[in-house]
Amino acid sequence: MESVMNGSARTGPPVIGICARTAPVAFQGDDMVVSFALQAHLAFLAAAGCTPLLLPLLPGVEAVADRIDGLLIPGGPDLDPALYGEDPHPGTRAATPDADRVELALTRAALDAGLPVLGVCRGMQLLNVLHGGTLHQHLPEVAGHDGHRPDTPSFTLGAHPLKLEPGSRIAGVLDEDAPQTACHHHQAVNRLGAGLTATGWAQDGTVEAVEVTDHPFAVGVQWEAGFTPDRRLHQALVRAARRP
């Protein structure tokens, strides 16, 4: 398999970078902070024929954009509202403002290099903020319900029928009569960023999918791809990474 990066060809499977998340853990009796990725993202990408590469969100990581063939921006904590000119809502949990800015720089570099990009949940929100958009910081206050992040004792996905824009990239990936989301988010797109097109909506009007206009493959989805057996988005990202 031949992979093309910034105009130069190399052999081997495509390399898909995955933005790392961090969390405190207890390991062998010691407290520490680790960088990690959801195992399903790694497994789904590898099964689709690529090499997943965990990218720590440290200053300068955007330089790796010329060494990867695609980028996956997974779910995670809320973005720092200062990035879109707002004060934090009491329910906003923006835990990593420095990492937010590194992730924005990495995503900008990937898009500028023409790499395929898939944003999942927080990843879609980051795409919107990168393009000058804003977020609803607490969706239940806007939608009038908690169906997008069910208020239950355990982690529960909310299911919603999807309306997709005919002919969009996301409609091509989810080629079915009655697509549904499996979501867990309390924030969502408010003002859509310049250069983005909304291509998927929940029944209550919440934007569930966006695409970077005039980009070969840069898609954001609000639902929790990776928490269900559905691998189609990961497969589509790898297919896009293989194209010359």
JSON list of C-alpha atoms in Angstrom, two decimals:
[
{"chain": "A", "resi": 1, "resn": "MET", "atom": "CA", "xyz": [0.00, 0.00, 0.00]},
{"chain": "A", "resi": 2, "resn": "GLU", "atom": "CA", "xyz": [1.33, 3.40, -0.93]},
{"chain": "A", "resi": 3, "resn": "SER", "atom": "CA", "xyz": [0.52, 6.40, 1.23]},
{"chain": "A", "resi": 4, "resn": "VAL", "atom": "CA", "xyz": [0.94, 9.99, 0.09]},
{"chain": "A", "resi": 5, "resn": "MET", "atom": "CA", "xyz": [1.91, 12.75, 2.52]},
{"chain": "A", "resi": 6, "resn": "ASN", "atom": "CA", "xyz": [2.22, 16.37, 1.44]},
{"chain": "A", "resi": 7, "resn": "GLY", "atom": "CA", "xyz": [3.09, 15.35, -2.08]},
{"chain": "A", "resi": 8, "resn": "SER", "atom": "CA", "xyz": [5.68, 12.67, -1.28]},
{"chain": "A", "resi": 9, "resn": "ALA", "atom": "CA", "xyz": [4.91, 8.96, -1.43]},
{"chain": "A", "resi": 10, "resn": "ARG", "atom": "CA", "xyz": [5.92, 6.32, 1.10]},
{"chain": "A", "resi": 11, "resn": "THR", "atom": "CA", "xyz": [5.11, 2.67, 1.51]},
{"chain": "A", "resi": 12, "resn": "GLY", "atom": "CA", "xyz": [3.11, 1.05, 4.28]},
{"chain": "A", "resi": 13, "resn": "PRO", "atom": "CA", "xyz": [-0.38, 1.47, 5.70]},
{"chain": "A", "resi": 14, "resn": "PRO", "atom": "CA", "xyz": [-1.68, 4.98, 6.34]},
{"chain": "A", "resi": 15, "resn": "VAL", "atom": "CA", "xyz": [-0.91, 6.44, 9.76]},
{"chain": "A", "resi": 16, "resn": "ILE", "atom": "CA", "xyz": [-3.85, 8.02, 11.58]},
{"chain": "A", "resi": 17, "resn": "GLY", "atom": "CA", "xyz": [-3.00, 10.31, 14.48]},
{"chain": "A", "resi": 18, "resn": "ILE", "atom": "CA", "xyz": [-5.35, 10.25, 17.49]},
{"chain": "A", "resi": 19, "resn": "CYS", "atom": "CA", "xyz": [-5.36, 13.21, 19.86]},
{"chain": "A", "resi": 20, "resn": "ALA", "atom": "CA", "xyz": [-4.59, 11.88, 23.32]},
{"chain": "A", "resi": 21, "resn": "ARG", "atom": "CA", "xyz": [-6.62, 12.58, 26.42]},
{"chain": "A", "resi": 22, "resn": "THR", "atom": "CA", "xyz": [-5.18, 12.72, 29.95]},
{"chain": "A", "resi": 23, "resn": "ALA", "atom": "CA", "xyz": [-6.54, 11.47, 33.26]},
{"chain": "A", "resi": 24, "resn": "PRO", "atom": "CA", "xyz": [-5.26, 10.75, 36.76]},
{"chain": "A", "resi": 25, "resn": "VAL", "atom": "CA", "xyz": [-4.97, 7.06, 37.60]},
{"chain": "A", "resi": 26, "resn": "ALA", "atom": "CA", "xyz": [-3.68, 4.91, 40.44]},
{"chain": "A", "resi": 27, "resn": "PHE", "atom": "CA", "xyz": [-1.17, 2.33, 39.19]},
{"chain": "A", "resi": 28, "resn": "GLN", "atom": "CA", "xyz": [0.90, -0.04, 41.29]},
{"chain": "A", "resi": 29, "resn": "GLY", "atom": "CA", "xyz": [0.07, 1.97, 44.37]},
{"chain": "A", "resi": 30, "resn": "ASP", "atom": "CA", "xyz": [1.11, 5.33, 42.92]},
{"chain": "A", "resi": 31, "resn": "ASP", "atom": "CA", "xyz": [-0.98, 8.26, 41.64]},
{"chain": "A", "resi": 32, "resn": "MET", "atom": "CA", "xyz": [-0.05, 9.51, 38.19]},
{"chain": "A", "resi": 33, "resn": "VAL", "atom": "CA", "xyz": [-1.43, 11.22, 35.09]},
{"chain": "A", "resi": 34, "resn": "VAL", "atom": "CA", "xyz": [-1.54, 9.22, 31.87]},
{"chain": "A", "resi": 35, "resn": "SER", "atom": "CA", "xyz": [-2.18, 9.97, 28.21]},
{"chain": "A", "resi": 36, "resn": "PHE", "atom": "CA", "xyz": [-4.63, 7.59, 26.58]},
{"chain": "A", "resi": 37, "resn": "ALA", "atom": "CA", "xyz": [-7.05, 6.87, 23.75]},
{"chain": "A", "resi": 38, "resn": "LEU", "atom": "CA", "xyz": [-10.26, 4.87, 23.72]},
{"chain": "A", "resi": 39, "resn": "GLN", "atom": "CA", "xyz": [-9.28, 1.33, 22.79]},
{"chain": "A", "resi": 40, "resn": "ALA", "atom": "CA", "xyz": [-12.19, 1.04, 20.35]},
{"chain": "A", "resi": 41, "resn": "HIS", "atom": "CA", "xyz": [-10.77, 3.92, 18.27]},
{"chain": "A", "resi": 42, "resn": "LEU", "atom": "CA", "xyz": [-7.44, 2.12, 18.05]},
{"chain": "A", "resi": 43, "resn": "ALA", "atom": "CA", "xyz": [-9.04, -1.23, 17.25]},
{"chain": "A", "resi": 44, "resn": "PHE", "atom": "CA", "xyz": [-11.48, 0.11, 14.64]},
{"chain": "A", "resi": 45, "resn": "LEU", "atom": "CA", "xyz": [-8.77, 2.07, 12.82]},
{"chain": "A", "resi": 46, "resn": "ALA", "atom": "CA", "xyz": [-6.33, -0.87, 12.88]},
{"chain": "A", "resi": 47, "resn": "ALA", "atom": "CA", "xyz": [-9.03, -3.23, 11.60]},
{"chain": "A", "resi": 48, "resn": "ALA", "atom": "CA", "xyz": [-9.66, -0.82, 8.72]},
{"chain": "A", "resi": 49, "resn": "GLY", "atom": "CA", "xyz": [-6.02, -1.15, 7.67]},
{"chain": "A", "resi": 50, "resn": "CYS", "atom": "CA", "xyz": [-4.15, 1.76, 9.19]},
{"chain": "A", "resi": 51, "resn": "THR", "atom": "CA", "xyz": [-1.57, 2.29, 11.92]},
{"chain": "A", "resi": 52, "resn": "PRO", "atom": "CA", "xyz": [-3.05, 4.37, 14.78]},
{"chain": "A", "resi": 53, "resn": "LEU", "atom": "CA", "xyz": [-0.62, 6.79, 16.43]},
{"chain": "A", "resi": 54, "resn": "LEU", "atom": "CA", "xyz": [-1.34, 8.41, 19.81]},
{"chain": "A", "resi": 55, "resn": "LEU", "atom": "CA", "xyz": [-0.47, 12.13, 19.74]},
{"chain": "A", "resi": 56, "resn": "PRO", "atom": "CA", "xyz": [0.10, 13.80, 23.14]},
{"chain": "A", "resi": 57, "resn": "LEU", "atom": "CA", "xyz": [-1.22, 17.35, 23.26]},
{"chain": "A", "resi": 58, "resn": "LEU", "atom": "CA", "xyz": [2.11, 19.05, 23.94]},
{"chain": "A", "resi": 59, "resn": "PRO", "atom": "CA", "xyz": [3.32, 22.31, 22.35]},
{"chain": "A", "resi": 60, "resn": "GLY", "atom": "CA", "xyz": [4.76, 21.74, 18.90]},
{"chain": "A", "resi": 61, "resn": "VAL", "atom": "CA", "xyz": [2.84, 18.54, 18.15]},
{"chain": "A", "resi": 62, "resn": "GLU", "atom": "CA", "xyz": [1.31, 20.26, 15.09]},
{"chain": "A", "resi": 63, "resn": "ALA", "atom": "CA", "xyz": [4.64, 19.60, 13.33]},
{"chain": "A", "resi": 64, "resn": "VAL", "atom": "CA", "xyz": [3.60, 15.95, 13.05]},
{"chain": "A", "resi": 65, "resn": "ALA", "atom": "CA", "xyz": [1.00, 16.91, 10.43]},
{"chain": "A", "resi": 66, "resn": "ASP", "atom": "CA", "xyz": [3.55, 16.20, 7.69]},
{"chain": "A", "resi": 67, "resn": "ARG", "atom": "CA", "xyz": [4.16, 12.69, 9.06]},
{"chain": "A", "resi": 68, "resn": "ILE", "atom": "CA", "xyz": [0.61, 11.38, 9.35]},
{"chain": "A", "resi": 69, "resn": "ASP", "atom": "CA", "xyz": [-2.09, 10.61, 6.80]},
{"chain": "A", "resi": 70, "resn": "GLY", "atom": "CA", "xyz": [-5.18, 11.54, 8.80]},
{"chain": "A", "resi": 71, "resn": "LEU", "atom": "CA", "xyz": [-6.36, 12.77, 12.19]},
{"chain": "A", "resi": 72, "resn": "LEU", "atom": "CA", "xyz": [-9.02, 11.61, 14.63]},
{"chain": "A", "resi": 73, "resn": "ILE", "atom": "CA", "xyz": [-10.12, 14.12, 17.31]},
{"chain": "A", "resi": 74, "resn": "PRO", "atom": "CA", "xyz": [-12.02, 12.10, 19.92]},
{"chain": "A", "resi": 75, "resn": "GLY", "atom": "CA", "xyz": [-14.41, 13.04, 22.69]},
{"chain": "A", "resi": 76, "resn": "GLY", "atom": "CA", "xyz": [-13.18, 14.57, 25.92]},
{"chain": "A", "resi": 77, "resn": "PRO", "atom": "CA", "xyz": [-13.72, 17.45, 28.36]},
{"chain": "A", "resi": 78, "resn": "ASP", "atom": "CA", "xyz": [-15.43, 20.70, 27.46]},
{"chain": "A", "resi": 79, "resn": "LEU", "atom": "CA", "xyz": [-13.47, 23.31, 25.53]},
{"chain": "A", "resi": 80, "resn": "ASP", "atom": "CA", "xyz": [-12.36, 26.47, 27.31]},
{"chain": "A", "resi": 81, "resn": "PRO", "atom": "CA", "xyz": [-15.20, 28.97, 26.63]},
{"chain": "A", "resi": 82, "resn": "ALA", "atom": "CA", "xyz": [-12.63, 31.77, 26.41]},
{"chain": "A", "resi": 83, "resn": "LEU", "atom": "CA", "xyz": [-11.74, 30.30, 23.01]},
{"chain": "A", "resi": 84, "resn": "TYR", "atom": "CA", "xyz": [-15.08, 31.51, 21.69]},
{"chain": "A", "resi": 85, "resn": "GLY", "atom": "CA", "xyz": [-15.34, 34.65, 23.78]},
{"chain": "A", "resi": 86, "resn": "GLU", "atom": "CA", "xyz": [-17.59, 33.50, 26.61]},
{"chain": "A", "resi": 87, "resn": "ASP", "atom": "CA", "xyz": [-17.44, 33.08, 30.36]},
{"chain": "A", "resi": 88, "resn": "PRO", "atom": "CA", "xyz": [-17.88, 29.52, 31.63]},
{"chain": "A", "resi": 89, "resn": "HIS", "atom": "CA", "xyz": [-21.33, 28.19, 32.47]},
{"chain": "A", "resi": 90, "resn": "PRO", "atom": "CA", "xyz": [-21.55, 26.55, 35.93]},
{"chain": "A", "resi": 91, "resn": "GLY", "atom": "CA", "xyz": [-21.91, 23.19, 34.21]},
{"chain": "A", "resi": 92, "resn": "THR", "atom": "CA", "xyz": [-18.89, 23.62, 31.92]},
{"chain": "A", "resi": 93, "resn": "ARG", "atom": "CA", "xyz": [-15.91, 21.43, 32.75]},
{"chain": "A", "resi": 94, "resn": "ALA", "atom": "CA", "xyz": [-12.99, 22.86, 30.78]},
{"chain": "A", "resi": 95, "resn": "ALA", "atom": "CA", "xyz": [-10.17, 20.90, 32.38]},
{"chain": "A", "resi": 96, "resn": "THR", "atom": "CA", "xyz": [-7.35, 21.39, 29.87]},
{"chain": "A", "resi": 97, "resn": "PRO", "atom": "CA", "xyz": [-7.24, 24.92, 28.38]},
{"chain": "A", "resi": 98, "resn": "ASP", "atom": "CA", "xyz": [-3.55, 24.61, 27.40]},
{"chain": "A", "resi": 99, "resn": "ALA", "atom": "CA", "xyz": [-4.22, 21.31, 25.66]},
{"chain": "A", "resi": 100, "resn": "ASP", "atom": "CA", "xyz": [-7.23, 22.87, 23.91]},
{"chain": "A", "resi": 101, "resn": "ARG", "atom": "CA", "xyz": [-4.97, 25.39, 22.24]},
{"chain": "A", "resi": 102, "resn": "VAL", "atom": "CA", "xyz": [-2.46, 22.71, 21.22]},
{"chain": "A", "resi": 103, "resn": "GLU", "atom": "CA", "xyz": [-5.25, 20.59, 19.77]},
{"chain": "A", "resi": 104, "resn": "LEU", "atom": "CA", "xyz": [-6.57, 23.57, 17.80]},
{"chain": "A", "resi": 105, "resn": "ALA", "atom": "CA", "xyz": [-3.10, 24.15, 16.34]},
{"chain": "A", "resi": 106, "resn": "LEU", "atom": "CA", "xyz": [-2.74, 20.47, 15.42]},
{"chain": "A", "resi": 107, "resn": "THR", "atom": "CA", "xyz": [-6.16, 20.39, 13.77]},
{"chain": "A", "resi": 108, "resn": "ARG", "atom": "CA", "xyz": [-5.43, 23.59, 11.85]},
{"chain": "A", "resi": 109, "resn": "ALA", "atom": "CA", "xyz": [-2.17, 22.11, 10.58]},
{"chain": "A", "resi": 110, "resn": "ALA", "atom": "CA", "xyz": [-3.92, 18.89, 9.53]},
{"chain": "A", "resi": 111, "resn": "LEU", "atom": "CA", "xyz": [-6.61, 20.77, 7.62]},
{"chain": "A", "resi": 112, "resn": "ASP", "atom": "CA", "xyz": [-4.06, 23.06, 5.97]},
{"chain": "A", "resi": 113, "resn": "ALA", "atom": "CA", "xyz": [-2.14, 19.96, 4.85]},
{"chain": "A", "resi": 114, "resn": "GLY", "atom": "CA", "xyz": [-5.31, 18.57, 3.26]},
{"chain": "A", "resi": 115, "resn": "LEU", "atom": "CA", "xyz": [-5.38, 15.56, 5.60]},
{"chain": "A", "resi": 116, "resn": "PRO", "atom": "CA", "xyz": [-8.67, 13.77, 6.25]},
{"chain": "A", "resi": 117, "resn": "VAL", "atom": "CA", "xyz": [-10.02, 14.65, 9.69]},
{"chain": "A", "resi": 118, "resn": "LEU", "atom": "CA", "xyz": [-12.74, 13.06, 11.82]},
{"chain": "A", "resi": 119, "resn": "GLY", "atom": "CA", "xyz": [-13.98, 14.91, 14.90]},
{"chain": "A", "resi": 120, "resn": "VAL", "atom": "CA", "xyz": [-16.07, 12.96, 17.42]},
{"chain": "A", "resi": 121, "resn": "CYS", "atom": "CA", "xyz": [-18.23, 14.73, 20.04]},
{"chain": "A", "resi": 122, "resn": "ARG", "atom": "CA", "xyz": [-15.76, 17.24, 21.54]},
{"chain": "A", "resi": 123, "resn": "GLY", "atom": "CA", "xyz": [-13.86, 16.86, 18.25]},
{"chain": "A", "resi": 124, "resn": "MET", "atom": "CA", "xyz": [-16.81, 18.25, 16.31]},
{"chain": "A", "resi": 125, "resn": "GLN", "atom": "CA", "xyz": [-17.14, 21.13, 18.78]},
{"chain": "A", "resi": 126, "resn": "LEU", "atom": "CA", "xyz": [-13.44, 21.87, 18.37]},
{"chain": "A", "resi": 127, "resn": "LEU", "atom": "CA", "xyz": [-13.85, 22.02, 14.58]},
{"chain": "A", "resi": 128, "resn": "ASN", "atom": "CA", "xyz": [-16.63, 24.55, 15.07]},
{"chain": "A", "resi": 129, "resn": "VAL", "atom": "CA", "xyz": [-14.63, 26.72, 17.48]},
{"chain": "A", "resi": 130, "resn": "LEU", "atom": "CA", "xyz": [-11.58, 26.52, 15.19]},
{"chain": "A", "resi": 131, "resn": "HIS", "atom": "CA", "xyz": [-13.71, 28.07, 12.45]},
{"chain": "A", "resi": 132, "resn": "GLY", "atom": "CA", "xyz": [-14.96, 30.90, 14.65]},
{"chain": "A", "resi": 133, "resn": "GLY", "atom": "CA", "xyz": [-18.16, 29.24, 15.84]},
{"chain": "A", "resi": 134, "resn": "THR", "atom": "CA", "xyz": [-19.63, 29.18, 19.33]},
{"chain": "A", "resi": 135, "resn": "LEU", "atom": "CA", "xyz": [-21.19, 26.51, 21.56]},
{"chain": "A", "resi": 136, "resn": "HIS", "atom": "CA", "xyz": [-24.28, 26.11, 23.68]},
{"chain": "A", "resi": 137, "resn": "GLN", "atom": "CA", "xyz": [-22.54, 25.42, 26.98]},
{"chain": "A", "resi": 138, "resn": "HIS", "atom": "CA", "xyz": [-25.41, 23.50, 28.55]},
{"chain": "A", "resi": 139, "resn": "LEU", "atom": "CA", "xyz": [-27.74, 21.98, 25.98]},
{"chain": "A", "resi": 140, "resn": "PRO", "atom": "CA", "xyz": [-30.61, 21.00, 28.35]},
{"chain": "A", "resi": 141, "resn": "GLU", "atom": "CA", "xyz": [-31.25, 24.73, 28.88]},
{"chain": "A", "resi": 142, "resn": "VAL", "atom": "CA", "xyz": [-31.70, 25.14, 25.11]},
{"chain": "A", "resi": 143, "resn": "ALA", "atom": "CA", "xyz": [-33.35, 21.86, 24.11]},
{"chain": "A", "resi": 144, "resn": "GLY", "atom": "CA", "xyz": [-35.53, 21.58, 27.23]},
{"chain": "A", "resi": 145, "resn": "HIS", "atom": "CA", "xyz": [-34.51, 17.98, 27.91]},
{"chain": "A", "resi": 146, "resn": "ASP", "atom": "CA", "xyz": [-31.49, 15.87, 28.83]},
{"chain": "A", "resi": 147, "resn": "GLY", "atom": "CA", "xyz": [-31.89, 13.33, 26.05]},
{"chain": "A", "resi": 148, "resn": "HIS", "atom": "CA", "xyz": [-28.50, 14.13, 24.52]},
{"chain": "A", "resi": 149, "resn": "ARG", "atom": "CA", "xyz": [-26.79, 13.21, 27.79]},
{"chain": "A", "resi": 150, "resn": "PRO", "atom": "CA", "xyz": [-29.26, 11.23, 29.88]},
{"chain": "A", "resi": 151, "resn": "ASP", "atom": "CA", "xyz": [-29.11, 12.11, 33.57]},
{"chain": "A", "resi": 152, "resn": "THR", "atom": "CA", "xyz": [-28.60, 8.60, 34.93]},
{"chain": "A", "resi": 153, "resn": "PRO", "atom": "CA", "xyz": [-26.29, 7.15, 37.59]},
{"chain": "A", "resi": 154, "resn": "SER", "atom": "CA", "xyz": [-24.21, 5.36, 34.97]},
{"chain": "A", "resi": 155, "resn": "PHE", "atom": "CA", "xyz": [-22.87, 6.34, 31.54]},
{"chain": "A", "resi": 156, "resn": "THR", "atom": "CA", "xyz": [-25.89, 6.17, 29.23]},
{"chain": "A", "resi": 157, "resn": "LEU", "atom": "CA", "xyz": [-26.11, 6.99, 25.53]},
{"chain": "A", "resi": 158, "resn": "GLY", "atom": "CA", "xyz": [-29.04, 8.97, 24.22]},
{"chain": "A", "resi": 159, "resn": "ALA", "atom": "CA", "xyz": [-30.60, 7.71, 20.99]},
{"chain": "A", "resi": 160, "resn": "HIS", "atom": "CA", "xyz": [-32.05, 10.17, 18.48]},
{"chain": "A", "resi": 161, "resn": "PRO", "atom": "CA", "xyz": [-33.23, 9.78, 14.88]},
{"chain": "A", "resi": 162, "resn": "LEU", "atom": "CA", "xyz": [-30.96, 11.69, 12.51]},
{"chain": "A", "resi": 163, "resn": "LYS", "atom": "CA", "xyz": [-31.87, 13.93, 9.62]},
{"chain": "A", "resi": 164, "resn": "LEU", "atom": "CA", "xyz": [-28.98, 13.99, 7.13]},
{"chain": "A", "resi": 165, "resn": "GLU", "atom": "CA", "xyz": [-28.37, 16.37, 4.25]},
{"chain": "A", "resi": 166, "resn": "PRO", "atom": "CA", "xyz": [-28.78, 14.35, 1.02]},
{"chain": "A", "resi": 167, "resn": "GLY", "atom": "CA", "xyz": [-25.54, 14.10, -0.92]},
{"chain": "A", "resi": 168, "resn": "SER", "atom": "CA", "xyz": [-23.37, 15.05, 2.06]},
{"chain": "A", "resi": 169, "resn": "ARG", "atom": "CA", "xyz": [-20.29, 13.09, 3.01]},
{"chain": "A", "resi": 170, "resn": "ILE", "atom": "CA", "xyz": [-21.91, 11.89, 6.23]},
{"chain": "A", "resi": 171, "resn": "ALA", "atom": "CA", "xyz": [-25.00, 10.71, 4.33]},
{"chain": "A", "resi": 172, "resn": "GLY", "atom": "CA", "xyz": [-22.68, 8.72, 2.09]},
{"chain": "A", "resi": 173, "resn": "VAL", "atom": "CA", "xyz": [-21.06, 7.08, 5.10]},
{"chain": "A", "resi": 174, "resn": "LEU", "atom": "CA", "xyz": [-24.35, 6.36, 6.89]},
{"chain": "A", "resi": 175, "resn": "ASP", "atom": "CA", "xyz": [-26.13, 4.99, 3.84]},
{"chain": "A", "resi": 176, "resn": "GLU", "atom": "CA", "xyz": [-29.36, 3.85, 5.47]},
{"chain": "A", "resi": 177, "resn": "ASP", "atom": "CA", "xyz": [-33.03, 4.81, 5.63]},
{"chain": "A", "resi": 178, "resn": "ALA", "atom": "CA", "xyz": [-33.32, 5.69, 9.33]},
{"chain": "A", "resi": 179, "resn": "PRO", "atom": "CA", "xyz": [-29.95, 6.58, 10.89]},
{"chain": "A", "resi": 180, "resn": "GLN", "atom": "CA", "xyz": [-29.77, 7.24, 14.64]},
{"chain": "A", "resi": 181, "resn": "THR", "atom": "CA", "xyz": [-27.30, 8.85, 17.00]},
{"chain": "A", "resi": 182, "resn": "ALA", "atom": "CA", "xyz": [-25.85, 7.31, 20.15]},
{"chain": "A", "resi": 183, "resn": "CYS", "atom": "CA", "xyz": [-24.81, 10.46, 21.97]},
{"chain": "A", "resi": 184, "resn": "HIS", "atom": "CA", "xyz": [-23.59, 11.67, 25.34]},
{"chain": "A", "resi": 185, "resn": "HIS", "atom": "CA", "xyz": [-23.03, 15.44, 25.19]},
{"chain": "A", "resi": 186, "resn": "HIS", "atom": "CA", "xyz": [-24.30, 18.45, 27.10]},
{"chain": "A", "resi": 187, "resn": "GLN", "atom": "CA", "xyz": [-22.82, 21.01, 24.70]},
{"chain": "A", "resi": 188, "resn": "ALA", "atom": "CA", "xyz": [-23.53, 21.61, 21.02]},
{"chain": "A", "resi": 189, "resn": "VAL", "atom": "CA", "xyz": [-23.05, 24.01, 18.12]},
{"chain": "A", "resi": 190, "resn": "ASN", "atom": "CA", "xyz": [-24.61, 27.41, 18.64]},
{"chain": "A", "resi": 191, "resn": "ARG", "atom": "CA", "xyz": [-23.27, 29.70, 15.91]},
{"chain": "A", "resi": 192, "resn": "LEU", "atom": "CA", "xyz": [-21.85, 27.63, 13.06]},
{"chain": "A", "resi": 193, "resn": "GLY", "atom": "CA", "xyz": [-18.28, 28.52, 12.15]},
{"chain": "A", "resi": 194, "resn": "ALA", "atom": "CA", "xyz": [-17.35, 30.08, 8.82]},
{"chain": "A", "resi": 195, "resn": "GLY", "atom": "CA", "xyz": [-16.35, 27.47, 6.25]},
{"chain": "A", "resi": 196, "resn": "LEU", "atom": "CA", "xyz": [-18.45, 24.74, 7.84]},
{"chain": "A", "resi": 197, "resn": "THR", "atom": "CA", "xyz": [-21.69, 23.19, 6.61]},
{"chain": "A", "resi": 198, "resn": "ALA", "atom": "CA", "xyz": [-24.17, 21.53, 8.94]},
{"chain": "A", "resi": 199, "resn": "THR", "atom": "CA", "xyz": [-25.17, 18.18, 7.43]},
{"chain": "A", "resi": 200, "resn": "GLY", "atom": "CA", "xyz": [-26.94, 16.31, 10.26]},
{"chain": "A", "resi": 201, "resn": "TRP", "atom": "CA", "xyz": [-29.53, 17.25, 12.87]},
{"chain": "A", "resi": 202, "resn": "ALA", "atom": "CA", "xyz": [-31.45, 15.65, 15.71]},
{"chain": "A", "resi": 203, "resn": "GLN", "atom": "CA", "xyz": [-35.23, 16.04, 15.76]},
{"chain": "A", "resi": 204, "resn": "ASP", "atom": "CA", "xyz": [-34.96, 18.96, 18.19]},
{"chain": "A", "resi": 205, "resn": "GLY", "atom": "CA", "xyz": [-32.74, 20.85, 15.74]},
{"chain": "A", "resi": 206, "resn": "THR", "atom": "CA", "xyz": [-29.43, 20.18, 17.49]},
{"chain": "A", "resi": 207, "resn": "VAL", "atom": "CA", "xyz": [-26.60, 20.04, 14.93]},
{"chain": "A", "resi": 208, "resn": "GLU", "atom": "CA", "xyz": [-25.25, 16.49, 14.96]},
{"chain": "A", "resi": 209, "resn": "ALA", "atom": "CA", "xyz": [-22.85, 16.59, 11.99]},
{"chain": "A", "resi": 210, "resn": "VAL", "atom": "CA", "xyz": [-20.73, 19.24, 10.28]},
{"chain": "A", "resi": 211, "resn": "GLU", "atom": "CA", "xyz": [-18.35, 19.18, 7.34]},
{"chain": "A", "resi": 212, "resn": "VAL", "atom": "CA", "xyz": [-15.53, 21.51, 6.35]},
{"chain": "A", "resi": 213, "resn": "THR", "atom": "CA", "xyz": [-16.71, 23.02, 3.10]},
{"chain": "A", "resi": 214, "resn": "ASP", "atom": "CA", "xyz": [-14.46, 22.39, 0.08]},
{"chain": "A", "resi": 215, "resn": "HIS", "atom": "CA", "xyz": [-12.27, 19.91, 1.98]},
{"chain": "A", "resi": 216, "resn": "PRO", "atom": "CA", "xyz": [-11.95, 16.35, 0.61]},
{"chain": "A", "resi": 217, "resn": "PHE", "atom": "CA", "xyz": [-12.86, 14.74, 3.97]},
{"chain": "A", "resi": 218, "resn": "ALA", "atom": "CA", "xyz": [-13.15, 16.75, 7.19]},
{"chain": "A", "resi": 219, "resn": "VAL", "atom": "CA", "xyz": [-16.21, 15.65, 9.14]},
{"chain": "A", "resi": 220, "resn": "GLY", "atom": "CA", "xyz": [-17.41, 16.19, 12.69]},
{"chain": "A", "resi": 221, "resn": "VAL", "atom": "CA", "xyz": [-20.14, 14.17, 14.40]},
{"chain": "A", "resi": 222, "resn": "GLN", "atom": "CA", "xyz": [-21.68, 14.88, 17.77]},
{"chain": "A", "resi": 223, "resn": "TRP", "atom": "CA", "xyz": [-22.45, 11.26, 18.64]},
{"chain": "A", "resi": 224, "resn": "GLU", "atom": "CA", "xyz": [-20.15, 8.85, 20.43]},
{"chain": "A", "resi": 225, "resn": "ALA", "atom": "CA", "xyz": [-18.56, 6.94, 17.56]},
{"chain": "A", "resi": 226, "resn": "GLY", "atom": "CA", "xyz": [-16.40, 4.32, 19.27]},
{"chain": "A", "resi": 227, "resn": "PHE", "atom": "CA", "xyz": [-18.91, 3.49, 21.99]},
{"chain": "A", "resi": 228, "resn": "THR", "atom": "CA", "xyz": [-21.01, 1.33, 19.66]},
{"chain": "A", "resi": 229, "resn": "PRO", "atom": "CA", "xyz": [-20.03, -1.47, 17.23]},
{"chain": "A", "resi": 230, "resn": "ASP", "atom": "CA", "xyz": [-20.54, 0.85, 14.24]},
{"chain": "A", "resi": 231, "resn": "ARG", "atom": "CA", "xyz": [-17.16, 1.23, 12.48]},
{"chain": "A", "resi": 232, "resn": "ARG", "atom": "CA", "xyz": [-18.27, 3.07, 9.36]},
{"chain": "A", "resi": 233, "resn": "LEU", "atom": "CA", "xyz": [-16.83, 6.46, 10.28]},
{"chain": "A", "resi": 234, "resn": "HIS", "atom": "CA", "xyz": [-13.45, 4.97, 11.17]},
{"chain": "A", "resi": 235, "resn": "GLN", "atom": "CA", "xyz": [-13.45, 3.01, 7.92]},
{"chain": "A", "resi": 236, "resn": "ALA", "atom": "CA", "xyz": [-14.32, 6.14, 5.95]},
{"chain": "A", "resi": 237, "resn": "LEU", "atom": "CA", "xyz": [-11.44, 8.04, 7.58]},
{"chain": "A", "resi": 238, "resn": "VAL", "atom": "CA", "xyz": [-8.98, 5.31, 6.63]},
{"chain": "A", "resi": 239, "resn": "ARG", "atom": "CA", "xyz": [-10.31, 5.16, 3.06]},
{"chain": "A", "resi": 240, "resn": "ALA", "atom": "CA", "xyz": [-9.84, 8.91, 2.74]},
{"chain": "A", "resi": 241, "resn": "ALA", "atom": "CA", "xyz": [-6.29, 8.62, 4.12]},
{"chain": "A", "resi": 242, "resn": "ARG", "atom": "CA", "xyz": [-5.41, 6.12, 1.39]},
{"chain": "A", "resi": 243, "resn": "ARG", "atom": "CA", "xyz": [-6.37, 8.40, -1.48]},
{"chain": "A", "resi": 244, "resn": "PRO", "atom": "CA", "xyz": [-3.54, 10.09, -3.41]}
]
